[in-house]
């Protein structure tokens, strides 16, 4: 069974940095992409960053130039480095694998439990 576990959230002052991790456990043959989403109170979940199996990345306009998504395939871990944080970045951050190929077949819509990021002075 594939599980995703996020870590690295916390409280940071405006202008500060945080690095989030998303570790996948279980047997995975391959995936197409890993996404980072966030959801602020009273708002819809928002796609923040994507990294594909080929290493291509894409970002929401609101975080472009401040956030960087990367991966360590050997560790089955994807990272989200967040710099120059703003109060509007406050949200629960989730990692997501839309589709994974595993020994027990294809799995869709894998989500972690989320990690809280609060940007406040």
CSV table of N, CA and C in Angstrom, one decimal:
chain,number,residue,atom,x,y,z
A,1,UNK,N,0.8,-1.2,0.0
A,1,UNK,CA,0.0,0.0,0.0
A,1,UNK,C,0.9,1.2,0.0
A,2,UNK,N,0.6,2.2,-0.9
A,2,UNK,CA,1.4,3.4,-1.0
A,2,UNK,C,0.8,4.4,0.0
A,3,UNK,N,1.7,5.0,0.7
A,3,UNK,CA,1.4,6.1,1.6
A,3,UNK,C,2.3,7.3,1.4
A,4,UNK,N,1.7,8.5,1.5
A,4,UNK,CA,2.5,9.8,1.4
A,4,UNK,C,2.4,10.5,2.7
A,5,UNK,N,3.6,10.9,3.1
A,5,UNK,CA,3.7,11.6,4.4
A,5,UNK,C,4.5,12.9,4.2
A,6,UNK,N,3.8,14.0,4.5
A,6,UNK,CA,4.4,15.3,4.4
A,6,UNK,C,5.0,15.7,5.8
A,7,UNK,N,6.0,16.5,5.7
A,7,UNK,CA,6.6,17.1,6.9
A,7,UNK,C,7.3,18.4,6.6
A,8,UNK,N,7.7,19.1,7.6
A,8,UNK,CA,8.4,20.3,7.4
A,8,UNK,C,7.7,21.6,7.6
A,9,UNK,N,6.4,21.5,7.9
A,9,UNK,CA,5.6,22.7,8.1
A,9,UNK,C,5.9,23.4,9.4
A,10,UNK,N,5.3,24.6,9.6
A,10,UNK,CA,5.6,25.2,10.9
A,10,UNK,C,5.2,26.7,10.8
A,11,UNK,N,5.7,27.5,11.8
A,11,UNK,CA,5.4,28.9,11.8
A,11,UNK,C,6.7,29.6,11.4
A,12,UNK,N,6.5,30.6,10.5
A,12,UNK,CA,7.7,31.3,10.0
A,12,UNK,C,7.3,32.8,9.8
A,13,UNK,N,8.2,33.7,10.0
A,13,UNK,CA,7.9,35.1,9.8
A,13,UNK,C,7.9,35.4,8.3
A,14,UNK,N,7.2,36.5,8.0
A,14,UNK,CA,7.2,36.9,6.5
A,14,UNK,C,8.6,37.2,6.1
A,15,UNK,N,8.9,36.7,4.9
A,15,UNK,CA,10.2,36.8,4.3
A,15,UNK,C,11.1,35.6,4.6
A,16,UNK,N,10.6,34.7,5.5
A,16,UNK,CA,11.4,33.5,5.8
A,16,UNK,C,11.2,32.4,4.9
A,17,UNK,N,11.8,31.3,5.2
A,17,UNK,CA,11.8,30.1,4.3
A,17,UNK,C,11.4,28.8,5.1
A,18,UNK,N,10.9,27.9,4.4
A,18,UNK,CA,10.6,26.6,4.9
A,18,UNK,C,10.8,25.6,3.8
A,19,UNK,N,11.1,24.3,4.2
A,19,UNK,CA,11.3,23.3,3.2
A,19,UNK,C,10.4,22.1,3.6
A,20,UNK,N,9.4,21.8,2.7
A,20,UNK,CA,8.5,20.7,2.9
A,20,UNK,C,9.0,19.4,2.2
A,21,UNK,N,8.7,18.3,2.9
A,21,UNK,CA,9.1,17.0,2.3
A,21,UNK,C,7.8,16.2,2.1
A,22,UNK,N,7.8,15.3,1.1
A,22,UNK,CA,6.7,14.4,0.8
A,22,UNK,C,7.4,13.1,0.5
A,23,UNK,N,7.3,12.1,1.5
A,23,UNK,CA,8.0,10.8,1.4
A,23,UNK,C,6.9,9.8,1.0
A,24,UNK,N,7.2,9.0,0.0
A,24,UNK,CA,6.3,7.9,-0.4
A,24,UNK,C,6.8,6.6,0.1
A,25,UNK,N,6.0,5.8,0.8
A,25,UNK,CA,6.3,4.5,1.2
A,25,UNK,C,5.5,3.5,0.5
A,26,UNK,N,6.0,2.2,0.4
A,26,UNK,CA,5.4,1.2,-0.3
A,26,UNK,C,6.0,1.0,-1.7
A,27,UNK,N,5.6,0.0,-2.4
A,27,UNK,CA,6.2,-0.3,-3.7
A,27,UNK,C,5.6,0.5,-4.8
A,28,UNK,N,6.4,1.2,-5.5
A,28,UNK,CA,5.9,2.0,-6.7
A,28,UNK,C,6.8,1.7,-7.9
A,29,UNK,N,6.2,1.3,-9.0
A,29,UNK,CA,6.9,1.0,-10.2
A,29,UNK,C,7.2,2.3,-10.9
A,30,UNK,N,6.2,3.2,-11.0
A,30,UNK,CA,6.4,4.4,-11.7
A,30,UNK,C,5.2,5.4,-11.4
A,31,UNK,N,5.5,6.7,-11.6
A,31,UNK,CA,4.4,7.7,-11.4
A,31,UNK,C,4.6,8.6,-12.6
A,32,UNK,N,3.6,9.4,-12.8
A,32,UNK,CA,3.6,10.4,-13.9
A,32,UNK,C,4.1,11.7,-13.4
A,33,UNK,N,3.6,12.1,-12.2
A,33,UNK,CA,4.0,13.4,-11.6
A,33,UNK,C,3.6,13.4,-10.1
A,34,UNK,N,4.2,14.4,-9.5
A,34,UNK,CA,3.9,14.7,-8.1
A,34,UNK,C,3.5,16.1,-8.0
A,35,UNK,N,2.4,16.4,-7.3
A,35,UNK,CA,1.9,17.7,-7.2
A,35,UNK,C,2.0,18.2,-5.7
A,36,UNK,N,2.2,19.4,-5.5
A,36,UNK,CA,2.0,20.1,-4.2
A,36,UNK,C,0.7,21.0,-4.3
A,37,UNK,N,-0.2,20.8,-3.5
A,37,UNK,CA,-1.4,21.6,-3.4
A,37,UNK,C,-1.4,22.3,-2.0
A,38,UNK,N,-2.2,23.4,-1.9
A,38,UNK,CA,-2.4,24.0,-0.6
A,38,UNK,C,-3.9,24.4,-0.5
A,39,UNK,N,-4.3,24.5,0.8
A,39,UNK,CA,-5.7,24.9,1.0
A,39,UNK,C,-5.7,25.8,2.2
A,40,UNK,N,-6.1,27.1,2.0
A,40,UNK,CA,-6.2,28.0,3.1
A,40,UNK,C,-7.6,28.0,3.6
A,41,UNK,N,-7.8,28.4,4.9
A,41,UNK,CA,-9.2,28.4,5.4
A,41,UNK,C,-10.2,29.1,4.6
A,42,UNK,N,-11.3,28.5,4.3
A,42,UNK,CA,-12.4,29.1,3.5
A,42,UNK,C,-12.1,29.2,2.0
A,43,UNK,N,-11.0,28.6,1.6
A,43,UNK,CA,-10.7,28.7,0.1
A,43,UNK,C,-10.6,27.3,-0.5
A,44,UNK,N,-10.6,27.2,-1.8
A,44,UNK,CA,-10.5,26.0,-2.5
A,44,UNK,C,-9.0,25.5,-2.5
A,45,UNK,N,-8.8,24.2,-2.6
A,45,UNK,CA,-7.5,23.7,-2.8
A,45,UNK,C,-6.9,24.2,-4.1
A,46,UNK,N,-5.6,24.6,-4.0
A,46,UNK,CA,-4.9,25.3,-5.1
A,46,UNK,C,-3.7,24.5,-5.4
A,47,UNK,N,-3.5,24.2,-6.7
A,47,UNK,CA,-2.3,23.6,-7.2
A,47,UNK,C,-1.1,24.6,-7.1
A,48,UNK,N,-0.1,24.2,-6.5
A,48,UNK,CA,1.1,25.1,-6.2
A,48,UNK,C,2.2,24.8,-7.1
A,49,UNK,N,2.6,23.5,-7.2
A,49,UNK,CA,3.8,23.1,-8.0
A,49,UNK,C,3.6,21.7,-8.5
A,50,UNK,N,4.3,21.4,-9.6
A,50,UNK,CA,4.2,20.1,-10.2
A,50,UNK,C,5.6,19.7,-10.6
A,51,UNK,N,6.0,18.4,-10.4
A,51,UNK,CA,7.2,17.9,-11.0
A,51,UNK,C,6.8,16.6,-11.7
A,52,UNK,N,7.2,16.4,-13.0
A,52,UNK,CA,6.8,15.2,-13.7
A,52,UNK,C,7.9,14.2,-13.6
A,53,UNK,N,7.6,13.0,-14.1
A,53,UNK,CA,8.5,11.9,-14.1
A,53,UNK,C,9.8,12.2,-14.9
A,54,UNK,N,9.7,13.1,-15.8
A,54,UNK,CA,10.8,13.5,-16.6
A,54,UNK,C,11.6,14.7,-16.0
A,55,UNK,N,11.1,15.2,-14.9
A,55,UNK,CA,11.8,16.2,-14.2
A,55,UNK,C,11.3,17.6,-14.5
A,56,UNK,N,10.3,17.8,-15.4
A,56,UNK,CA,9.8,19.1,-15.7
A,56,UNK,C,9.0,19.6,-14.5
A,57,UNK,N,9.1,20.9,-14.4
A,57,UNK,CA,8.4,21.6,-13.2
A,57,UNK,C,7.5,22.7,-13.7
A,58,UNK,N,6.5,22.9,-12.9
A,58,UNK,CA,5.6,24.0,-13.2
A,58,UNK,C,5.0,24.6,-11.9
A,59,UNK,N,4.7,25.9,-11.9
A,59,UNK,CA,4.4,26.6,-10.7
A,59,UNK,C,3.2,27.5,-10.9
A,60,UNK,N,2.4,27.6,-9.8
A,60,UNK,CA,1.3,28.7,-9.9
A,60,UNK,C,2.0,30.0,-9.9
A,61,UNK,N,1.3,30.9,-10.6
A,61,UNK,CA,1.9,32.3,-10.7
A,61,UNK,C,2.2,32.9,-9.4
A,62,UNK,N,1.4,32.6,-8.4
A,62,UNK,CA,1.5,33.2,-7.1
A,62,UNK,C,2.8,32.8,-6.3
A,63,UNK,N,3.4,31.7,-6.8
A,63,UNK,CA,4.6,31.2,-6.1
A,63,UNK,C,5.8,31.2,-7.0
A,64,UNK,N,5.7,31.5,-8.3
A,64,UNK,CA,6.8,31.4,-9.2
A,64,UNK,C,7.9,32.4,-8.8
A,65,UNK,N,9.1,31.8,-8.8
A,65,UNK,CA,10.3,32.6,-8.4
A,65,UNK,C,10.6,32.5,-6.9
A,66,UNK,N,9.6,32.0,-6.1
A,66,UNK,CA,9.8,31.9,-4.7
A,66,UNK,C,9.9,30.4,-4.2
A,67,UNK,N,9.1,29.6,-4.9
A,67,UNK,CA,9.1,28.2,-4.5
A,67,UNK,C,9.8,27.3,-5.5
A,68,UNK,N,10.4,26.2,-5.1
A,68,UNK,CA,11.1,25.3,-5.9
A,68,UNK,C,10.7,23.9,-5.6
A,69,UNK,N,10.3,23.1,-6.5
A,69,UNK,CA,9.9,21.7,-6.3
A,69,UNK,C,11.1,20.9,-6.8
A,70,UNK,N,11.5,19.8,-6.1
A,70,UNK,CA,12.6,19.0,-6.5
A,70,UNK,C,12.3,17.6,-6.0
A,71,UNK,N,13.1,16.6,-6.4
A,71,UNK,CA,12.9,15.2,-6.0
A,71,UNK,C,14.2,14.6,-5.7
A,72,UNK,N,14.2,13.5,-4.9
A,72,UNK,CA,15.3,12.6,-4.7
A,72,UNK,C,14.7,11.2,-4.9
A,73,UNK,N,14.8,10.7,-6.2
A,73,UNK,CA,14.2,9.5,-6.5
A,73,UNK,C,14.7,8.3,-5.7
A,74,UNK,N,15.9,8.3,-5.3
A,74,UNK,CA,16.5,7.2,-4.5
A,74,UNK,C,15.8,7.2,-3.1
A,75,UNK,N,15.3,8.3,-2.6
A,75,UNK,CA,14.6,8.3,-1.4
A,75,UNK,C,13.1,8.4,-1.5
A,76,UNK,N,12.6,8.3,-2.7
A,76,UNK,CA,11.2,8.4,-3.0
A,76,UNK,C,10.6,9.6,-2.3
A,77,UNK,N,11.3,10.7,-2.4
A,77,UNK,CA,10.9,12.0,-1.7
A,77,UNK,C,10.9,13.1,-2.7
A,78,UNK,N,9.8,14.0,-2.5
A,78,UNK,CA,9.7,15.2,-3.2
A,78,UNK,C,9.7,16.4,-2.2
A,79,UNK,N,10.4,17.4,-2.6
A,79,UNK,CA,10.6,18.6,-1.7
A,79,UNK,C,9.9,19.8,-2.3
A,80,UNK,N,9.5,20.7,-1.4
A,80,UNK,CA,9.1,22.0,-1.8
A,80,UNK,C,9.8,23.1,-1.0
A,81,UNK,N,10.8,23.7,-1.6
A,81,UNK,CA,11.5,24.8,-0.9
A,81,UNK,C,10.7,26.1,-1.1
A,82,UNK,N,10.4,26.7,0.0
A,82,UNK,CA,9.6,27.9,-0.1
A,82,UNK,C,10.4,29.1,0.5
A,83,UNK,N,10.7,30.1,-0.3
A,83,UNK,CA,11.4,31.2,0.1
A,83,UNK,C,10.5,32.5,0.0
A,84,UNK,N,11.0,33.5,0.7
A,84,UNK,CA,10.3,34.8,0.7
A,84,UNK,C,8.8,34.6,1.0
A,85,UNK,N,8.5,33.9,2.0
A,85,UNK,CA,7.2,33.6,2.4
A,85,UNK,C,6.4,34.8,2.7
A,86,UNK,N,5.1,34.8,2.4
A,86,UNK,CA,4.1,35.8,2.6
A,86,UNK,C,3.0,35.3,3.5
A,87,UNK,N,2.3,36.2,4.2
A,87,UNK,CA,1.2,35.7,5.0
A,87,UNK,C,0.1,35.0,4.1
A,88,UNK,N,0.0,35.4,2.9
A,88,UNK,CA,-1.0,34.7,2.0
A,88,UNK,C,-0.6,33.3,1.6
A,89,UNK,N,0.6,32.9,2.0
A,89,UNK,CA,1.1,31.5,1.7
A,89,UNK,C,0.6,30.6,2.9
A,90,UNK,N,0.0,31.1,3.9
A,90,UNK,CA,-0.5,30.3,5.0
A,90,UNK,C,-1.6,29.4,4.5
A,91,UNK,N,-1.4,28.1,4.8
A,91,UNK,CA,-2.3,27.1,4.3
A,91,UNK,C,-1.8,25.7,4.8
A,92,UNK,N,-2.7,24.7,4.6
A,92,UNK,CA,-2.3,23.3,4.8
A,92,UNK,C,-1.7,22.9,3.4
A,93,UNK,N,-0.5,22.4,3.4
A,93,UNK,CA,0.1,21.9,2.1
A,93,UNK,C,0.0,20.4,2.0
A,94,UNK,N,-0.4,19.9,0.9
A,94,UNK,CA,-0.6,18.5,0.6
A,94,UNK,C,0.2,18.1,-0.6
A,95,UNK,N,0.8,16.9,-0.5
A,95,UNK,CA,1.3,16.3,-1.8
A,95,UNK,C,0.4,15.3,-2.3
A,96,UNK,N,0.5,15.1,-3.6
A,96,UNK,CA,-0.5,14.3,-4.3
A,96,UNK,C,0.2,13.6,-5.5
A,97,UNK,N,-0.1,12.3,-5.7
A,97,UNK,CA,0.3,11.6,-6.8
A,97,UNK,C,-1.0,11.2,-7.6
A,98,UNK,N,-1.2,11.8,-8.8
A,98,UNK,CA,-2.4,11.5,-9.5
A,98,UNK,C,-2.6,10.0,-9.9
A,99,UNK,N,-1.5,9.4,-10.3
A,99,UNK,CA,-1.5,8.0,-10.7
A,99,UNK,C,-0.2,7.3,-10.4
A,100,UNK,N,-0.2,6.2,-9.8
A,100,UNK,CA,1.0,5.4,-9.5
A,100,UNK,C,0.8,4.0,-10.0
A,101,UNK,N,1.8,3.4,-10.5
A,101,UNK,CA,1.8,2.0,-11.0
A,101,UNK,C,2.5,1.2,-9.9
A,102,UNK,N,1.8,0.3,-9.3
A,102,UNK,CA,2.3,-0.5,-8.2
A,102,UNK,C,2.1,-2.0,-8.5
A,103,UNK,N,2.8,-2.8,-7.6
A,103,UNK,CA,2.6,-4.3,-7.9
A,103,UNK,C,1.1,-4.8,-7.8
A,104,UNK,N,0.3,-4.0,-7.1
A,104,UNK,CA,-1.1,-4.4,-7.0
A,104,UNK,C,-2.0,-3.7,-8.0
A,105,UNK,N,-1.4,-3.0,-9.0
A,105,UNK,CA,-2.1,-2.3,-10.0
A,105,UNK,C,-2.0,-0.8,-9.9
A,106,UNK,N,-2.7,-0.1,-10.8
A,106,UNK,CA,-2.7,1.3,-10.8
A,106,UNK,C,-3.5,1.9,-9.6
A,107,UNK,N,-2.9,2.9,-8.9
A,107,UNK,CA,-3.5,3.6,-7.9
A,107,UNK,C,-3.7,5.0,-8.2
A,108,UNK,N,-4.9,5.6,-8.0
A,108,UNK,CA,-5.2,6.9,-8.4
A,108,UNK,C,-5.5,7.8,-7.2
A,109,UNK,N,-5.2,9.1,-7.3
A,109,UNK,CA,-5.5,10.1,-6.3
A,109,UNK,C,-4.9,9.8,-4.9
A,110,UNK,N,-3.6,9.6,-4.9
A,110,UNK,CA,-3.0,9.4,-3.6
A,110,UNK,C,-2.7,10.8,-3.0
A,111,UNK,N,-3.0,10.9,-1.7
A,111,UNK,CA,-2.8,12.2,-0.9
A,111,UNK,C,-2.1,11.9,0.4
A,112,UNK,N,-1.3,12.9,0.8
A,112,UNK,CA,-0.8,12.9,2.2
A,112,UNK,C,-1.8,13.5,3.1
A,113,UNK,N,-1.4,13.5,4.4
A,113,UNK,CA,-2.3,14.1,5.4
A,113,UNK,C,-2.2,15.6,5.5
A,114,UNK,N,-1.2,16.2,4.9
A,114,UNK,CA,-1.1,17.6,4.9
A,114,UNK,C,-0.2,18.1,6.0
A,115,UNK,N,0.4,19.2,5.8
A,115,UNK,CA,1.3,19.9,6.8
A,115,UNK,C,1.0,21.4,6.9
A,116,UNK,N,0.8,21.9,8.1
A,116,UNK,CA,0.4,23.3,8.2
A,116,UNK,C,1.6,24.2,8.0
A,117,UNK,N,1.4,25.2,7.2
A,117,UNK,CA,2.4,26.3,7.1
A,117,UNK,C,1.7,27.6,7.5
A,118,UNK,N,2.3,28.3,8.5
A,118,UNK,CA,1.7,29.6,8.9
A,118,UNK,C,2.8,30.6,8.8
A,119,UNK,N,2.5,31.7,8.1
A,119,UNK,CA,3.4,32.8,7.9
A,119,UNK,C,2.8,34.0,8.6
A,120,UNK,N,3.5,34.4,9.7
A,120,UNK,CA,2.9,35.5,10.5
A,120,UNK,C,4.1,36.1,11.4
A,121,UNK,N,3.9,37.4,11.6
A,121,UNK,CA,4.9,38.0,12.5
A,121,UNK,C,4.4,38.0,13.9
